[in-house]
Coordinates of C-alpha atoms (C1' of nucleotides) in Angstrom, one line a residue:
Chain A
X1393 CA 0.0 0.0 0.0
X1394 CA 1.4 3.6 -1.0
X1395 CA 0.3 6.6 1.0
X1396 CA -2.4 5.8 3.4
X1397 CA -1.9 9.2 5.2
X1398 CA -4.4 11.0 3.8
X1399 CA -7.1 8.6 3.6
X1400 CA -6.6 7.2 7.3
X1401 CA -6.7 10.4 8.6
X1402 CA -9.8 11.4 6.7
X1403 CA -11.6 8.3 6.4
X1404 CA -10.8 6.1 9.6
X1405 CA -10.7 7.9 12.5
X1406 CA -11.7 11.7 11.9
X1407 CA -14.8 10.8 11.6
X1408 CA -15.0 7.6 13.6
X1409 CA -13.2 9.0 16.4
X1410 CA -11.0 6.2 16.8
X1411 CA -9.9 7.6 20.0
X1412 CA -7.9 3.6 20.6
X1413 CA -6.6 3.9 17.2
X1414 CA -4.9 7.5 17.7
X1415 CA -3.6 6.8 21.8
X1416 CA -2.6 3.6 20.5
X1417 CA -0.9 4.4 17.8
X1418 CA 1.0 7.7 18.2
X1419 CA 2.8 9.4 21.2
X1420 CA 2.4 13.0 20.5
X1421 CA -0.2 14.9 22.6
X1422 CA -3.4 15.8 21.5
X1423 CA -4.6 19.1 22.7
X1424 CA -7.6 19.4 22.9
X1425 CA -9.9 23.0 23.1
X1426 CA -13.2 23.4 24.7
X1427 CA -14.3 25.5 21.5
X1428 CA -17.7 26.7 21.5
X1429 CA -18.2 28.3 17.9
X1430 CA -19.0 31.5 19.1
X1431 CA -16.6 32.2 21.8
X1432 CA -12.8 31.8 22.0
X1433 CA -11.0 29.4 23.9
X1434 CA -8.5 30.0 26.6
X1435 CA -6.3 26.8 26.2
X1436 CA -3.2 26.3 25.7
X1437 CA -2.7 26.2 22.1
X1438 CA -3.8 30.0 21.6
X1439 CA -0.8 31.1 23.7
X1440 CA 1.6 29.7 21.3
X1441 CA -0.5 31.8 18.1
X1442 CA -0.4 34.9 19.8
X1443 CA 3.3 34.3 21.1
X1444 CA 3.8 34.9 17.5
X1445 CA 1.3 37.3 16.5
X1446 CA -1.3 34.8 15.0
X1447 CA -4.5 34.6 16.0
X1448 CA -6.3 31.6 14.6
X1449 CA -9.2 31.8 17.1
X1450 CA -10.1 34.5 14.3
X1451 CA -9.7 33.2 11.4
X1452 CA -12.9 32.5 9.5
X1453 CA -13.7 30.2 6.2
X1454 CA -13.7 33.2 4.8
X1455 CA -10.3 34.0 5.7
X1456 CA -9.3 31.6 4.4
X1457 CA -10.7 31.5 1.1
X1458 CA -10.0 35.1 0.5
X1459 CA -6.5 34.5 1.6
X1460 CA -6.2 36.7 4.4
X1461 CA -5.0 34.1 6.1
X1462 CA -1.6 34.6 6.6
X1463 CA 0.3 30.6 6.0
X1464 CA 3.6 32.5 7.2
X1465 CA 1.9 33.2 10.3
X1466 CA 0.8 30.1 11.0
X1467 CA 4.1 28.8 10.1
X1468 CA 6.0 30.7 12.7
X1469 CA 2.9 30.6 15.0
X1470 CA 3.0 26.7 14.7
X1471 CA 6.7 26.4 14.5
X1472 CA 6.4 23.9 11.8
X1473 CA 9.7 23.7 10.9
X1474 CA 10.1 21.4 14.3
X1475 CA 9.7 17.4 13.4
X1476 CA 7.8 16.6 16.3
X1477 CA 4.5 15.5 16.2
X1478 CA 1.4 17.3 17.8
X1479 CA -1.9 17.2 16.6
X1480 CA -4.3 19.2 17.9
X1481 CA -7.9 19.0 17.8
X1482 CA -11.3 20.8 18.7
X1483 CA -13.8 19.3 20.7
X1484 CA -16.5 21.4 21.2
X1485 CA -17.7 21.1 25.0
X1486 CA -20.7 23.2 24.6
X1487 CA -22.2 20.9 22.1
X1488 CA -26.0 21.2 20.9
X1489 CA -24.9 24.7 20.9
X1490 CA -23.4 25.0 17.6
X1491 CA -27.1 24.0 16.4
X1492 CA -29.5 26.5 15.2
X1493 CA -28.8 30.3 14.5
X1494 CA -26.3 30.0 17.6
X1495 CA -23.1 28.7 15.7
X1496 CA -22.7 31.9 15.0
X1497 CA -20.3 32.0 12.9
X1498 CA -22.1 33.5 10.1
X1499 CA -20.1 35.7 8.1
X1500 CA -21.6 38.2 6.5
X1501 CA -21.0 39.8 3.2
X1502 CA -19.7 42.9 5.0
X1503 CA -17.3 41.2 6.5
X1504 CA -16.3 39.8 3.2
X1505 CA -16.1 43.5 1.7
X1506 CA -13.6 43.7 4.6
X1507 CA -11.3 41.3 3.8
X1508 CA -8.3 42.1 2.1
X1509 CA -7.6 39.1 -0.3
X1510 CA -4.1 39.4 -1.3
X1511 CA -2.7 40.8 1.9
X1512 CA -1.3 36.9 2.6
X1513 CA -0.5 35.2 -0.1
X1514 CA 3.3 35.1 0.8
X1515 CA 3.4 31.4 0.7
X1516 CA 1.8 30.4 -1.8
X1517 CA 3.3 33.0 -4.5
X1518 CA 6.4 31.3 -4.9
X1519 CA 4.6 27.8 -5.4
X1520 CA 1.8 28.9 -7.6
X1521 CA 5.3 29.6 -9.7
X1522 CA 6.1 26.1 -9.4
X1523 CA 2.7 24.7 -10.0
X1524 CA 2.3 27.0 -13.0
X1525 CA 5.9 25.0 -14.2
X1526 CA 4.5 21.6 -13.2
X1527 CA 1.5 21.9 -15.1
X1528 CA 3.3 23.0 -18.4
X1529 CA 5.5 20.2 -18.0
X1530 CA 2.8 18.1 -18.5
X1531 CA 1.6 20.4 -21.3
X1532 CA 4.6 20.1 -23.0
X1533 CA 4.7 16.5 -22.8
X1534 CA 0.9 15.9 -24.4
X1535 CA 2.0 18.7 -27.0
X1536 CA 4.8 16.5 -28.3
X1537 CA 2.7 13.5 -28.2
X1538 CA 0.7 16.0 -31.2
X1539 CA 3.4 17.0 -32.6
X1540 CA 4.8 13.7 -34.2
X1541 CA 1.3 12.9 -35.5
X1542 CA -1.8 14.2 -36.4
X1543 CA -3.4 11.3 -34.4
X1544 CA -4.1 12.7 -31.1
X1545 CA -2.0 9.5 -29.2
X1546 CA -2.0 9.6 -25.9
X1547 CA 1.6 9.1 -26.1
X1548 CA 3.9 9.1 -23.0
X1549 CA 6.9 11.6 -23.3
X1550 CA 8.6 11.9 -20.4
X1551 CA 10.2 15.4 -19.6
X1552 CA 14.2 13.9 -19.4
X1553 CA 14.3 16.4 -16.9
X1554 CA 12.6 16.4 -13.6
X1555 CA 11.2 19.5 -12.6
X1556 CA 11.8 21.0 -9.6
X1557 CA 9.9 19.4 -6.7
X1558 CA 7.4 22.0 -5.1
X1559 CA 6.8 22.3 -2.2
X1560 CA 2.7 21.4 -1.9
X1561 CA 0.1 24.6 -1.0
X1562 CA -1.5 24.9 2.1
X1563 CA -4.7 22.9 2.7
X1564 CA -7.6 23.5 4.5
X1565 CA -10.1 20.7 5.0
X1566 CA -13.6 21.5 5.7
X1567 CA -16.2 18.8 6.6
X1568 CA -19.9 19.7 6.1
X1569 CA -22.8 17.8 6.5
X1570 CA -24.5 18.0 3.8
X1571 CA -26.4 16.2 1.2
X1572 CA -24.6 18.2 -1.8
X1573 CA -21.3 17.6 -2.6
X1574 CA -20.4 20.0 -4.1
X1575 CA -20.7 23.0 -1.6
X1576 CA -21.4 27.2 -2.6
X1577 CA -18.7 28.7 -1.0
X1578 CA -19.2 31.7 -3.2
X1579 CA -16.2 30.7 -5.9
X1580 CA -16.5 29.5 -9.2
X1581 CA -15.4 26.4 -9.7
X1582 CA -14.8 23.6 -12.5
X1583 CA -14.6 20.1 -12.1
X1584 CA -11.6 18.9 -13.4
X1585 CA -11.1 15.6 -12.3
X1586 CA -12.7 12.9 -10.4
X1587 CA -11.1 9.5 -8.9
X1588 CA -12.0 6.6 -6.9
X1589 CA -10.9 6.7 -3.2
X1590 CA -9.7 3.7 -2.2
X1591 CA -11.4 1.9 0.7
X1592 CA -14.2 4.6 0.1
X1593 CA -17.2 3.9 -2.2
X1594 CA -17.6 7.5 -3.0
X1595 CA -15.4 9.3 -5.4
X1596 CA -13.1 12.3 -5.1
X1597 CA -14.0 15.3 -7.3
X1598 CA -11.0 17.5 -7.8
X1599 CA -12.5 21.5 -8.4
X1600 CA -10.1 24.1 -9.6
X1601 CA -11.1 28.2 -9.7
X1602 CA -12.2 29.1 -12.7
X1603 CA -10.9 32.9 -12.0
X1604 CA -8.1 33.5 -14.0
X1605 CA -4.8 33.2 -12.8
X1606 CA -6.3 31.2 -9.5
X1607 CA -4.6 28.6 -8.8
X1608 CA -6.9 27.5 -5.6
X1609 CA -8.1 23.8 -6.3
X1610 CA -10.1 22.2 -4.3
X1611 CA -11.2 18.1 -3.8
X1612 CA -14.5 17.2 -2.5
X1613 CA -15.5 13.5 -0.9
X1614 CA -17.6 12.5 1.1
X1615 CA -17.3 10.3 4.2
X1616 CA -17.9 6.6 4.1
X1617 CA -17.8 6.4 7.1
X1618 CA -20.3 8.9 7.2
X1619 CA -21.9 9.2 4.2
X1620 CA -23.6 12.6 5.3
X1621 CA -20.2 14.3 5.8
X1622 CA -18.9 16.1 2.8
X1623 CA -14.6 16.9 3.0
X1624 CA -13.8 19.7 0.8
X1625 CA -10.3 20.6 1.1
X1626 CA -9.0 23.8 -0.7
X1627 CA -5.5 24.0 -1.5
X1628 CA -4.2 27.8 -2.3
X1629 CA -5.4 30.9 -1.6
X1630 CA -7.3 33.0 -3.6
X1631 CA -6.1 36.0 -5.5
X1632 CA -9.4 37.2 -6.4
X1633 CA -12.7 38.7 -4.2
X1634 CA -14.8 36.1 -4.1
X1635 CA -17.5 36.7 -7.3
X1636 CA -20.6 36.0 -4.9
X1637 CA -19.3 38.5 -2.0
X1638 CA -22.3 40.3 -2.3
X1639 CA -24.8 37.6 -1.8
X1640 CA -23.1 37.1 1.8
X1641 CA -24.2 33.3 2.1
X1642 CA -21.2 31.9 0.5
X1643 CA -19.2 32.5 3.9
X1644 CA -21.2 31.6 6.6
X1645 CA -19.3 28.4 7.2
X1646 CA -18.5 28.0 11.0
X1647 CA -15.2 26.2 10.8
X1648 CA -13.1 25.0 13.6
X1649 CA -9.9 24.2 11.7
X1650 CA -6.5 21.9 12.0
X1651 CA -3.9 23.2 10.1
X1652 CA -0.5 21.7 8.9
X1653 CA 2.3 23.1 7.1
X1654 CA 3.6 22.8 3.7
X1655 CA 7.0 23.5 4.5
X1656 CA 7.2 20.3 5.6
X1657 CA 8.5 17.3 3.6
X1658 CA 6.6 15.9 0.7
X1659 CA 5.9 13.1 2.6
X1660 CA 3.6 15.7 5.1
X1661 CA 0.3 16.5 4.3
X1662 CA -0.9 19.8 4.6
X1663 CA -4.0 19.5 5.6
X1664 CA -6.5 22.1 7.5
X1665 CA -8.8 20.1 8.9
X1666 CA -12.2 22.1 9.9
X1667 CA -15.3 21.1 11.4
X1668 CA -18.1 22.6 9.8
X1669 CA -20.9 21.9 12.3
X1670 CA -23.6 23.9 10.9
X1671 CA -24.0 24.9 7.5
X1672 CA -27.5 25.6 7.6
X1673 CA -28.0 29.1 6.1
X1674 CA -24.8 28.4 4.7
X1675 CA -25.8 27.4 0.7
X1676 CA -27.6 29.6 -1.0
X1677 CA -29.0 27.3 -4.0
X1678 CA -28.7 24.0 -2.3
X1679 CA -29.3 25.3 1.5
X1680 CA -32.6 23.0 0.9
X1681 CA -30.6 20.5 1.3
X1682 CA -28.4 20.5 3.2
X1683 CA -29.2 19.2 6.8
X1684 CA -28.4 20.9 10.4
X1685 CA -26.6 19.2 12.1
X1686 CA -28.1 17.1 14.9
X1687 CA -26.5 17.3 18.3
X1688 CA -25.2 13.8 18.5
X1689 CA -24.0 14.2 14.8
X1690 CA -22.3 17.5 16.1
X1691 CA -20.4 15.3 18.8
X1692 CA -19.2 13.0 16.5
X1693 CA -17.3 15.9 14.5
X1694 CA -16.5 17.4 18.0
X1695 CA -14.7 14.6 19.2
X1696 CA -12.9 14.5 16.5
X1697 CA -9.2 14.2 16.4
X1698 CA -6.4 13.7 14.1
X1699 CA -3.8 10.1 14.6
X1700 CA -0.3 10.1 13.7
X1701 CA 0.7 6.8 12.0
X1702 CA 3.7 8.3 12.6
X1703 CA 3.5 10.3 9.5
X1704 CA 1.9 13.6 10.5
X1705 CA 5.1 15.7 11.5
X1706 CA 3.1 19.0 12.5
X1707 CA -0.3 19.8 13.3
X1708 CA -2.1 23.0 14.0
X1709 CA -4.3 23.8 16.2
X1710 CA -7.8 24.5 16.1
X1711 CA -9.5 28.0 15.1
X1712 CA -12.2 29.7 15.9
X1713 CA -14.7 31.1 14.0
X1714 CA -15.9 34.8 14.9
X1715 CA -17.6 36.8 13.3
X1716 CA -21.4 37.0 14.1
X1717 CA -22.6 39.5 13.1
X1718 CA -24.3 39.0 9.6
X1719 CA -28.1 39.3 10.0
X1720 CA -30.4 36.8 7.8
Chain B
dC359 C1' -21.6 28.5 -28.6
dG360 C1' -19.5 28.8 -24.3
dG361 C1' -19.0 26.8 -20.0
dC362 C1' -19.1 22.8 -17.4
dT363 C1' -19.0 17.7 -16.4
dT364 C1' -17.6 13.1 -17.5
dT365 C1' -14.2 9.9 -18.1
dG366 C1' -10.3 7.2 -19.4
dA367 C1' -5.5 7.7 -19.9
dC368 C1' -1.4 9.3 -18.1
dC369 C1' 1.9 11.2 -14.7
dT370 C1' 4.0 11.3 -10.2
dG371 C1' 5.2 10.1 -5.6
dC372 C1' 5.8 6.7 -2.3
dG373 C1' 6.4 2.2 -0.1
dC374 C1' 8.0 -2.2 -0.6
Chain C
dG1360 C1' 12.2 -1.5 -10.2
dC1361 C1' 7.4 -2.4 -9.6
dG1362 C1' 2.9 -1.6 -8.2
dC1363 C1' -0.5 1.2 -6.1
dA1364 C1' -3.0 5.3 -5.3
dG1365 C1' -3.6 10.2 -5.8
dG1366 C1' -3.6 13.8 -8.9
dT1367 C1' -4.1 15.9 -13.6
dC1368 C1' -5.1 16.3 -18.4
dA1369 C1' -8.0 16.8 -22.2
dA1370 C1' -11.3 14.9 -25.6
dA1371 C1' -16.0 14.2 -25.8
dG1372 C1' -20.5 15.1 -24.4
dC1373 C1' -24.1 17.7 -22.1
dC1374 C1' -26.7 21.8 -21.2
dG1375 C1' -28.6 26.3 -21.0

DNA sequence: CGGCTTTGACCTGCGC
DNA sequence: GCGCAGGTCAAAGCCG
């Protein structure tokens, strides 16, 4: 079996909570935060973000997606560079709270307005470079599969040289419960892509912004261990205001996030792991469907938590959402 | 007709 | 080196 990082950590105990599985099989602490959505912890790991000037207890979905979130910050807030393991997770302790109108964590389209999109894209510049170069590569190779024929042959012509290996974006994983996969988020996105998961009977659909020079992709599964739960993880930051800012539902998602680095190895996944537990009000075409989360459906994403296998190097710890104001 | 989805093929990285 | 799985490409088809 190749890389089962990924998919264990998504698929197996995220959203079991395979609490045996994670003290069993890793030695790194788990923090934990007592996070309702609407208020800010005072544990431990929010000392360490502020000790570096990041505040991640006020970072929204929004942030993120409009790229005010600042990955150098939560590099040096995180200390990624360090090899030892930590995950940290959220666990909500005020539970059927986050149900209803009370998540609070509706973002409104003011707040959106607000943002300031590009003001954190610093480290993702420098590998949207590198993507840009990986994906001509590939370009280049189909191209000279044209050139020698007019039959379009889907021959292989491996580059002789390698391109430089870069470094992968940040990722940010947001689980939903919802019936839709594919989730309004207030971006434009087109499907490029969409593969089997293994040990999953639902596919992966791989998204990329259809904004011009956005390199933000995002993938999309769905749980199978929870069919309900939908996974969309965006990699990159957008350079662009998001094109349905003004209808202010595309940013409503309460998030409580996990965040990795992707300065680490390229055997590290960056991933952002974020609970979304109520995304009611949230969509604005599909909202009909998409459920609210139940109480007992909300403590299974609380107790979630993230397992090492020994291959998660860093983790981040949870945000907070903020930002209540937004009126329906 | 343009934009988007579908889908099979291909590439790449990683573990063994 | 091989095989597997994730990720990407791009032609073909669909839809408004």
């Amino acid at each position: 079996m190749a890389d089962h990082r990924t998919r264990d950590l998504y698929n197996l105990n995220i959203y079991q909570g395979d609490h045996a599985g994670i003290n069993g099989t890793s030695n790194f602490p788990i923090l934990t935060t007592t996070s309702p959505f609407n208020q800010i912890p005072s544990t431990e790991p929010s000392v360490e973000y502020q000790q570096h000037g990041f505040d991640p207890m006020n970072m929204s979905f929004t942030d993120y997606l409009q790229g005010s979130m600042d990955y150098g910050a939560l590099e040096r807030a995180f200390d990624l560079s360090r090899s030892s393991s930590e995950v940290f997770s959220s666990i909500d302790g005020s539970g059927g709270q986050n149900t209803g109108g009370g998540v609070g964590e509706t973002v409104g389209s003011g707040d959106i307005s607000a943002v300031t999109p590009n003001s954190s894209i610093s480290s993702s510049s420098t590998e949207a470079a590198g993507e840009e170069d990986s994906g001509k590569s590939k370009k280049n190779r189909q191209e000279k599969g044209c050139e020698d024929g007019s039959e379009m042959s889907k021959k292989v012509n491996k580059p002789k040289k390698k391109p430089e290996k870069r470094p992968r974006e940040p990722r940010v994983a947001f689980m939903t419960e919802s019936e839709v996969d594919h989730l309004e988020d207030g971006y434009r996105w087109r499907k490029y892509g969409q593969k089997a998961v293994k040990n999953s009977p639902y596919p992966r659909s791989y998204y990329r912004c259809t904004s011009q020079k956005c390199i933000v992709k995002k993938r999309v599964e769905r749980s199978f261990q929870n069919p309900s739960i939908v996974i969309t993880t965006y990699e990159g930051q957008h350079n662009h205001h998001s094109p349905a800012t003004l209808r202010g539902n595309a940013s409503r998602m309460l998030v409580t996030p996990m965040l990795t680095s992707p300065t680490m190895g390229p055997s590290f996944h960056q991933e952002l792991l974020m609970q979304v537990p109520h995304t009611s009000n949230l969509l604005s075409d599909t909202s009909s469907t998409i459920t609210t989360m139940p109480p007992h459906n909300l403590t299974t994403l609380q107790q979630l938590q993230i397992p090492d296998y020994g291959l998660l190097q860093d983790m981040v710890p949870p945000f907070m959402h903020r930002q209540q104001q937004q009126q329906q």
